[in-house]
């Protein structure tokens, strides 16, 4: 099957997530149902997607982490997963809804613009570091995306003159975890590069942008520590940091400096 | 209450001014000093530089701790502004192609196409490492166990960055072209300079393991891939049968090494014999079916396409390497010998050097009798790795604190 049946799985996941999102906002008297129904539908969507990922992995006989489309697939799994866990933990309806929406959006992008090219795994990528490096990074990206959803919500609430004083703390929870994974991903990459290319850091464009992203979140964390009450500036730093992260993930492919990078996914 | 600039305690304004001053100084040195950028001394000069830097940080910390400059350097505003300067330079580095001559005279004069060896970069590095070093010392003395996460993260980063920067002058990366059966001791550095190695390498055998070749449909007129759907444009011959547009393709026979005889292929055993496959193609809308050969070609033979209609042809792509490796014999001047197999991601460590399988004669593919081996010597790497592993341990603290943020603020960060 490979990617051939992707649409069916994607539409099934989208449908389940759609129902889950709607059920989040249905009025119900029973507290338990208001949590369980959306959680079950979201989890069912995740299960469908995981099944697809596993079947794809078996079929192509290599970890599906090589192409841009494949990284988006992981992202559209991990972000709703994080949304679901936070919903169960903190009961943030809007966060689950947004993360389902974002996950669904990435599934749609994969349907319309696959960029999955059936690629062989070049020898440099055949390493024990490959899976931890990519998974840790995708997890970090998904957590940091969740933090920027929080920041967006905060900025919007501020614009409408509504209260949003609990949001920065929620954003911090995601950033701390996300930054921890981001650091691991970066350092795993360095250790791997030493084994594969002879040097741990060569300022390859992807490395450079990963460093930029890392520094941006570093700045956010330090700023938040020092100024616990300058919420608005902090939320803007978070949004800028996520913009840099997006350049690192997708944008690098289009930069003149990156024509020879091993990370362009298309070479 | 408004504070005047340079009135204690210093904050972001001073940080921005100092950062701007460093950029100005860096640009002036870059333009007016005779050398084209900052050149670190080799061993042991770089070691002395590192020790002097460390002594300077200790002096600042223990003797001048109460001055507003030192207090500020160890504070968050200095950390944020120095990280922002570093980040800004990295953005330039990420946009401007490095290591190539540029059409723009500004890029050339300011050294923006060789940013990592420019004065601005060196000064930004110094600013960042000074701030980071002083912040680390502030938490290191007196040592408290609850600061462990903080220290692993900060000291780890300082050690890794400082060792990487100082060690860059001692890093040697050479490449050696080894031909089967000929001992080689001449290697070349990045600028093409010859370096004679104290060891000789003889390539005993070079092998490539390839993936099965892929097939696709091309437009006869444009020569481009005719399948608009990017996810199904290529099929491996191992996945027969499959569908391309309106055609169902079956692989009847696959020859890994074949030669064209008349209008068909037969198995041959000859250098440069490309793979070939006999295909049966069925047009689904009409049920018409036909058979023919395709071959990827090689450095010796032309590719062979199967024209299935006026509009389309089936073609075979050259097989991609799954794995390549070199069996080598290493000989020292003292007459010692050692045989080993080099593979991508599996380097060989020998006497302070690491040997890597880098590439081969790509045009010749699996018939290449030449293998490019990279030789790397980086004596500072244990120190860099110490820093990296400290940071990895530190990231676990951050991870734990992520769920208990308030505690994290007390323990993990400054």
JSON list of C-alpha atoms in Angstrom, two decimals, chain A residues 3-4 6-7 59 89 113-127 169 172-173 176-177 179-181 183-184 187-188 190-192 194-200 202-203 205 208-209 211-212 214-216 218-219 221-228 230 244 255-257 260, chain B residues 12 76-77 79-80 83-84 86-87 90-91 93-97 116 121 128 139 154 157 164 171 173 211 214 229-232 234-236 239 320-324 344-347 354 356 374 376 378 381 384-385 388-389 391-392 395-396 398-399 401-403 405-406 408-409 413-414:
[
{"chain": "A", "resi": 3, "resn": "UNK", "atom": "CA", "xyz": [1.10, 6.05, 0.45]},
{"chain": "A", "resi": 4, "resn": "UNK", "atom": "CA", "xyz": [-1.47, 4.79, -2.01]},
{"chain": "A", "resi": 6, "resn": "UNK", "atom": "CA", "xyz": [-3.31, 7.41, 2.58]},
{"chain": "A", "resi": 7, "resn": "UNK", "atom": "CA", "xyz": [-6.50, 9.32, 1.71]},
{"chain": "A", "resi": 59, "resn": "UNK", "atom": "CA", "xyz": [5.80, -1.49, 3.59]},
{"chain": "A", "resi": 89, "resn": "UNK", "atom": "CA", "xyz": [-4.64, 16.76, 32.43]},
{"chain": "A", "resi": 113, "resn": "UNK", "atom": "CA", "xyz": [0.74, 18.18, -1.84]},
{"chain": "A", "resi": 114, "resn": "UNK", "atom": "CA", "xyz": [2.31, 14.87, -0.88]},
{"chain": "A", "resi": 115, "resn": "UNK", "atom": "CA", "xyz": [6.07, 15.58, -1.24]},
{"chain": "A", "resi": 116, "resn": "UNK", "atom": "CA", "xyz": [6.54, 12.03, -0.13]},
{"chain": "A", "resi": 117, "resn": "UNK", "atom": "CA", "xyz": [8.65, 10.84, -3.07]},
{"chain": "A", "resi": 118, "resn": "UNK", "atom": "CA", "xyz": [9.29, 7.16, -2.61]},
{"chain": "A", "resi": 119, "resn": "UNK", "atom": "CA", "xyz": [12.86, 7.57, -1.53]},
{"chain": "A", "resi": 120, "resn": "UNK", "atom": "CA", "xyz": [15.54, 5.11, -0.73]},
{"chain": "A", "resi": 121, "resn": "UNK", "atom": "CA", "xyz": [17.43, 5.65, 2.47]},
{"chain": "A", "resi": 122, "resn": "UNK", "atom": "CA", "xyz": [20.85, 6.97, 1.56]},
{"chain": "A", "resi": 123, "resn": "UNK", "atom": "CA", "xyz": [23.72, 5.36, 3.47]},
{"chain": "A", "resi": 124, "resn": "UNK", "atom": "CA", "xyz": [24.41, 8.44, 5.61]},
{"chain": "A", "resi": 125, "resn": "UNK", "atom": "CA", "xyz": [20.93, 8.16, 7.13]},
{"chain": "A", "resi": 126, "resn": "UNK", "atom": "CA", "xyz": [21.31, 4.48, 7.99]},
{"chain": "A", "resi": 127, "resn": "UNK", "atom": "CA", "xyz": [22.29, 4.96, 11.60]},
{"chain": "A", "resi": 169, "resn": "UNK", "atom": "CA", "xyz": [2.11, 29.61, 32.67]},
{"chain": "A", "resi": 172, "resn": "UNK", "atom": "CA", "xyz": [5.83, 27.73, 29.87]},
{"chain": "A", "resi": 173, "resn": "UNK", "atom": "CA", "xyz": [4.87, 24.13, 30.54]},
{"chain": "A", "resi": 176, "resn": "UNK", "atom": "CA", "xyz": [10.15, 23.74, 29.01]},
{"chain": "A", "resi": 177, "resn": "UNK", "atom": "CA", "xyz": [9.32, 20.26, 27.76]},
{"chain": "A", "resi": 179, "resn": "UNK", "atom": "CA", "xyz": [13.05, 22.98, 24.75]},
{"chain": "A", "resi": 180, "resn": "UNK", "atom": "CA", "xyz": [14.29, 19.92, 26.58]},
{"chain": "A", "resi": 181, "resn": "UNK", "atom": "CA", "xyz": [13.48, 17.79, 23.52]},
{"chain": "A", "resi": 183, "resn": "UNK", "atom": "CA", "xyz": [18.18, 20.36, 23.02]},
{"chain": "A", "resi": 184, "resn": "UNK", "atom": "CA", "xyz": [18.31, 16.58, 22.83]},
{"chain": "A", "resi": 187, "resn": "UNK", "atom": "CA", "xyz": [22.84, 17.28, 20.41]},
{"chain": "A", "resi": 188, "resn": "UNK", "atom": "CA", "xyz": [21.85, 13.86, 19.01]},
{"chain": "A", "resi": 190, "resn": "UNK", "atom": "CA", "xyz": [25.76, 16.65, 16.53]},
{"chain": "A", "resi": 191, "resn": "UNK", "atom": "CA", "xyz": [26.84, 13.24, 17.84]},
{"chain": "A", "resi": 192, "resn": "UNK", "atom": "CA", "xyz": [25.45, 11.57, 14.73]},
{"chain": "A", "resi": 194, "resn": "UNK", "atom": "CA", "xyz": [30.49, 13.21, 13.96]},
{"chain": "A", "resi": 195, "resn": "UNK", "atom": "CA", "xyz": [30.01, 9.53, 13.10]},
{"chain": "A", "resi": 196, "resn": "UNK", "atom": "CA", "xyz": [28.60, 10.11, 9.62]},
{"chain": "A", "resi": 197, "resn": "UNK", "atom": "CA", "xyz": [30.41, 13.18, 8.29]},
{"chain": "A", "resi": 198, "resn": "UNK", "atom": "CA", "xyz": [33.49, 13.50, 10.42]},
{"chain": "A", "resi": 199, "resn": "UNK", "atom": "CA", "xyz": [32.54, 16.67, 12.30]},
{"chain": "A", "resi": 200, "resn": "UNK", "atom": "CA", "xyz": [29.87, 17.45, 14.85]},
{"chain": "A", "resi": 202, "resn": "UNK", "atom": "CA", "xyz": [29.71, 22.37, 10.18]},
{"chain": "A", "resi": 203, "resn": "UNK", "atom": "CA", "xyz": [27.21, 25.26, 10.08]},
{"chain": "A", "resi": 205, "resn": "UNK", "atom": "CA", "xyz": [22.16, 25.63, 6.80]},
{"chain": "A", "resi": 208, "resn": "UNK", "atom": "CA", "xyz": [22.43, 26.98, 11.51]},
{"chain": "A", "resi": 209, "resn": "UNK", "atom": "CA", "xyz": [18.66, 27.38, 11.58]},
{"chain": "A", "resi": 211, "resn": "UNK", "atom": "CA", "xyz": [20.79, 26.79, 16.32]},
{"chain": "A", "resi": 212, "resn": "UNK", "atom": "CA", "xyz": [18.80, 29.99, 15.63]},
{"chain": "A", "resi": 214, "resn": "UNK", "atom": "CA", "xyz": [17.28, 26.97, 19.89]},
{"chain": "A", "resi": 215, "resn": "UNK", "atom": "CA", "xyz": [18.66, 30.43, 20.78]},
{"chain": "A", "resi": 216, "resn": "UNK", "atom": "CA", "xyz": [15.25, 32.03, 20.29]},
{"chain": "A", "resi": 218, "resn": "UNK", "atom": "CA", "xyz": [16.62, 30.16, 25.10]},
{"chain": "A", "resi": 219, "resn": "UNK", "atom": "CA", "xyz": [15.90, 33.89, 25.04]},
{"chain": "A", "resi": 221, "resn": "UNK", "atom": "CA", "xyz": [13.01, 31.09, 28.84]},
{"chain": "A", "resi": 222, "resn": "UNK", "atom": "CA", "xyz": [15.48, 33.60, 30.28]},
{"chain": "A", "resi": 223, "resn": "UNK", "atom": "CA", "xyz": [13.18, 36.53, 29.65]},
{"chain": "A", "resi": 224, "resn": "UNK", "atom": "CA", "xyz": [10.31, 34.75, 31.40]},
{"chain": "A", "resi": 225, "resn": "UNK", "atom": "CA", "xyz": [12.49, 33.92, 34.38]},
{"chain": "A", "resi": 226, "resn": "UNK", "atom": "CA", "xyz": [13.58, 37.51, 34.89]},
{"chain": "A", "resi": 227, "resn": "UNK", "atom": "CA", "xyz": [10.30, 39.25, 34.10]},
{"chain": "A", "resi": 228, "resn": "UNK", "atom": "CA", "xyz": [7.46, 37.12, 35.34]},
{"chain": "A", "resi": 230, "resn": "UNK", "atom": "CA", "xyz": [5.88, 41.22, 31.37]},
{"chain": "A", "resi": 244, "resn": "UNK", "atom": "CA", "xyz": [12.10, 30.90, 13.14]},
{"chain": "A", "resi": 255, "resn": "UNK", "atom": "CA", "xyz": [17.10, 29.48, 0.90]},
{"chain": "A", "resi": 256, "resn": "UNK", "atom": "CA", "xyz": [20.02, 30.10, -1.47]},
{"chain": "A", "resi": 257, "resn": "UNK", "atom": "CA", "xyz": [22.42, 29.02, 1.25]},
{"chain": "A", "resi": 260, "resn": "UNK", "atom": "CA", "xyz": [23.96, 21.51, -0.72]},
{"chain": "B", "resi": 12, "resn": "UNK", "atom": "CA", "xyz": [18.94, 45.72, 28.29]},
{"chain": "B", "resi": 76, "resn": "UNK", "atom": "CA", "xyz": [19.68, 37.81, 32.42]},
{"chain": "B", "resi": 77, "resn": "UNK", "atom": "CA", "xyz": [19.78, 41.05, 30.36]},
{"chain": "B", "resi": 79, "resn": "UNK", "atom": "CA", "xyz": [22.44, 36.65, 28.58]},
{"chain": "B", "resi": 80, "resn": "UNK", "atom": "CA", "xyz": [19.48, 37.78, 26.46]},
{"chain": "B", "resi": 83, "resn": "UNK", "atom": "CA", "xyz": [22.23, 35.40, 22.79]},
{"chain": "B", "resi": 84, "resn": "UNK", "atom": "CA", "xyz": [20.27, 37.76, 20.55]},
{"chain": "B", "resi": 86, "resn": "UNK", "atom": "CA", "xyz": [24.64, 35.44, 18.37]},
{"chain": "B", "resi": 87, "resn": "UNK", "atom": "CA", "xyz": [21.20, 34.57, 17.00]},
{"chain": "B", "resi": 90, "resn": "UNK", "atom": "CA", "xyz": [23.44, 33.04, 12.83]},
{"chain": "B", "resi": 91, "resn": "UNK", "atom": "CA", "xyz": [20.49, 34.35, 10.79]},
{"chain": "B", "resi": 93, "resn": "UNK", "atom": "CA", "xyz": [24.91, 32.85, 8.33]},
{"chain": "B", "resi": 94, "resn": "UNK", "atom": "CA", "xyz": [21.72, 30.99, 7.49]},
{"chain": "B", "resi": 95, "resn": "UNK", "atom": "CA", "xyz": [20.78, 33.30, 4.62]},
{"chain": "B", "resi": 96, "resn": "UNK", "atom": "CA", "xyz": [24.06, 34.25, 2.92]},
{"chain": "B", "resi": 97, "resn": "UNK", "atom": "CA", "xyz": [25.74, 31.33, 1.14]},
{"chain": "B", "resi": 116, "resn": "UNK", "atom": "CA", "xyz": [32.36, 32.13, 11.22]},
{"chain": "B", "resi": 121, "resn": "UNK", "atom": "CA", "xyz": [31.61, 36.51, 15.05]},
{"chain": "B", "resi": 128, "resn": "UNK", "atom": "CA", "xyz": [28.29, 35.31, 24.94]},
{"chain": "B", "resi": 139, "resn": "UNK", "atom": "CA", "xyz": [26.01, 29.43, 40.85]},
{"chain": "B", "resi": 154, "resn": "UNK", "atom": "CA", "xyz": [25.23, 26.28, 31.68]},
{"chain": "B", "resi": 157, "resn": "UNK", "atom": "CA", "xyz": [27.21, 24.79, 27.03]},
{"chain": "B", "resi": 164, "resn": "UNK", "atom": "CA", "xyz": [34.74, 23.90, 19.86]},
{"chain": "B", "resi": 171, "resn": "UNK", "atom": "CA", "xyz": [40.91, 20.42, 13.52]},
{"chain": "B", "resi": 173, "resn": "UNK", "atom": "CA", "xyz": [39.99, 17.26, 7.78]},
{"chain": "B", "resi": 211, "resn": "UNK", "atom": "CA", "xyz": [18.61, -0.79, -4.19]},
{"chain": "B", "resi": 214, "resn": "UNK", "atom": "CA", "xyz": [13.08, 2.35, -10.11]},
{"chain": "B", "resi": 229, "resn": "UNK", "atom": "CA", "xyz": [0.91, 12.71, -8.70]},
{"chain": "B", "resi": 230, "resn": "UNK", "atom": "CA", "xyz": [4.18, 13.04, -6.86]},
{"chain": "B", "resi": 231, "resn": "UNK", "atom": "CA", "xyz": [3.62, 10.21, -4.46]},
{"chain": "B", "resi": 232, "resn": "UNK", "atom": "CA", "xyz": [3.20, 7.54, -7.12]},
{"chain": "B", "resi": 234, "resn": "UNK", "atom": "CA", "xyz": [8.26, 6.01, -9.19]},
{"chain": "B", "resi": 235, "resn": "UNK", "atom": "CA", "xyz": [8.06, 2.30, -8.60]},
{"chain": "B", "resi": 236, "resn": "UNK", "atom": "CA", "xyz": [10.78, -0.09, -7.66]},
{"chain": "B", "resi": 239, "resn": "UNK", "atom": "CA", "xyz": [7.18, -3.93, -6.39]},
{"chain": "B", "resi": 320, "resn": "UNK", "atom": "CA", "xyz": [20.73, 4.09, -5.83]},
{"chain": "B", "resi": 321, "resn": "UNK", "atom": "CA", "xyz": [23.36, 2.87, -3.38]},
{"chain": "B", "resi": 322, "resn": "UNK", "atom": "CA", "xyz": [22.08, 1.13, -0.27]},
{"chain": "B", "resi": 323, "resn": "UNK", "atom": "CA", "xyz": [25.48, 0.72, 1.27]},
{"chain": "B", "resi": 324, "resn": "UNK", "atom": "CA", "xyz": [29.08, 1.18, 0.20]},
{"chain": "B", "resi": 344, "resn": "UNK", "atom": "CA", "xyz": [29.34, 5.20, 6.03]},
{"chain": "B", "resi": 345, "resn": "UNK", "atom": "CA", "xyz": [28.44, 5.81, 9.68]},
{"chain": "B", "resi": 346, "resn": "UNK", "atom": "CA", "xyz": [31.09, 3.29, 10.75]},
{"chain": "B", "resi": 347, "resn": "UNK", "atom": "CA", "xyz": [34.44, 5.09, 10.92]},
{"chain": "B", "resi": 354, "resn": "UNK", "atom": "CA", "xyz": [39.37, 8.85, 12.44]},
{"chain": "B", "resi": 356, "resn": "UNK", "atom": "CA", "xyz": [35.63, 7.81, 7.20]},
{"chain": "B", "resi": 374, "resn": "UNK", "atom": "CA", "xyz": [38.27, 11.23, 4.85]},
{"chain": "B", "resi": 376, "resn": "UNK", "atom": "CA", "xyz": [39.86, 13.64, 10.60]},
{"chain": "B", "resi": 378, "resn": "UNK", "atom": "CA", "xyz": [40.23, 16.69, 16.30]},
{"chain": "B", "resi": 381, "resn": "UNK", "atom": "CA", "xyz": [36.76, 16.41, 20.90]},
{"chain": "B", "resi": 384, "resn": "UNK", "atom": "CA", "xyz": [33.47, 19.12, 23.48]},
{"chain": "B", "resi": 385, "resn": "UNK", "atom": "CA", "xyz": [31.79, 15.79, 24.23]},
{"chain": "B", "resi": 388, "resn": "UNK", "atom": "CA", "xyz": [27.56, 17.87, 25.18]},
{"chain": "B", "resi": 389, "resn": "UNK", "atom": "CA", "xyz": [26.93, 15.06, 27.64]},
{"chain": "B", "resi": 391, "resn": "UNK", "atom": "CA", "xyz": [23.94, 19.35, 28.46]},
{"chain": "B", "resi": 392, "resn": "UNK", "atom": "CA", "xyz": [22.15, 16.10, 27.69]},
{"chain": "B", "resi": 395, "resn": "UNK", "atom": "CA", "xyz": [18.09, 18.64, 29.52]},
{"chain": "B", "resi": 396, "resn": "UNK", "atom": "CA", "xyz": [16.61, 15.86, 31.65]},
{"chain": "B", "resi": 398, "resn": "UNK", "atom": "CA", "xyz": [14.65, 20.76, 32.36]},
{"chain": "B", "resi": 399, "resn": "UNK", "atom": "CA", "xyz": [12.33, 17.98, 31.30]},
{"chain": "B", "resi": 401, "resn": "UNK", "atom": "CA", "xyz": [11.01, 20.81, 35.75]},
{"chain": "B", "resi": 402, "resn": "UNK", "atom": "CA", "xyz": [8.71, 21.30, 32.78]},
{"chain": "B", "resi": 403, "resn": "UNK", "atom": "CA", "xyz": [5.89, 19.74, 34.72]},
{"chain": "B", "resi": 405, "resn": "UNK", "atom": "CA", "xyz": [7.52, 24.93, 36.47]},
{"chain": "B", "resi": 406, "resn": "UNK", "atom": "CA", "xyz": [7.75, 26.95, 39.65]},
{"chain": "B", "resi": 408, "resn": "UNK", "atom": "CA", "xyz": [12.13, 24.74, 37.75]},
{"chain": "B", "resi": 409, "resn": "UNK", "atom": "CA", "xyz": [12.45, 28.46, 38.06]},
{"chain": "B", "resi": 413, "resn": "UNK", "atom": "CA", "xyz": [17.50, 28.82, 35.48]},
{"chain": "B", "resi": 414, "resn": "UNK", "atom": "CA", "xyz": [18.76, 32.23, 36.22]}
]
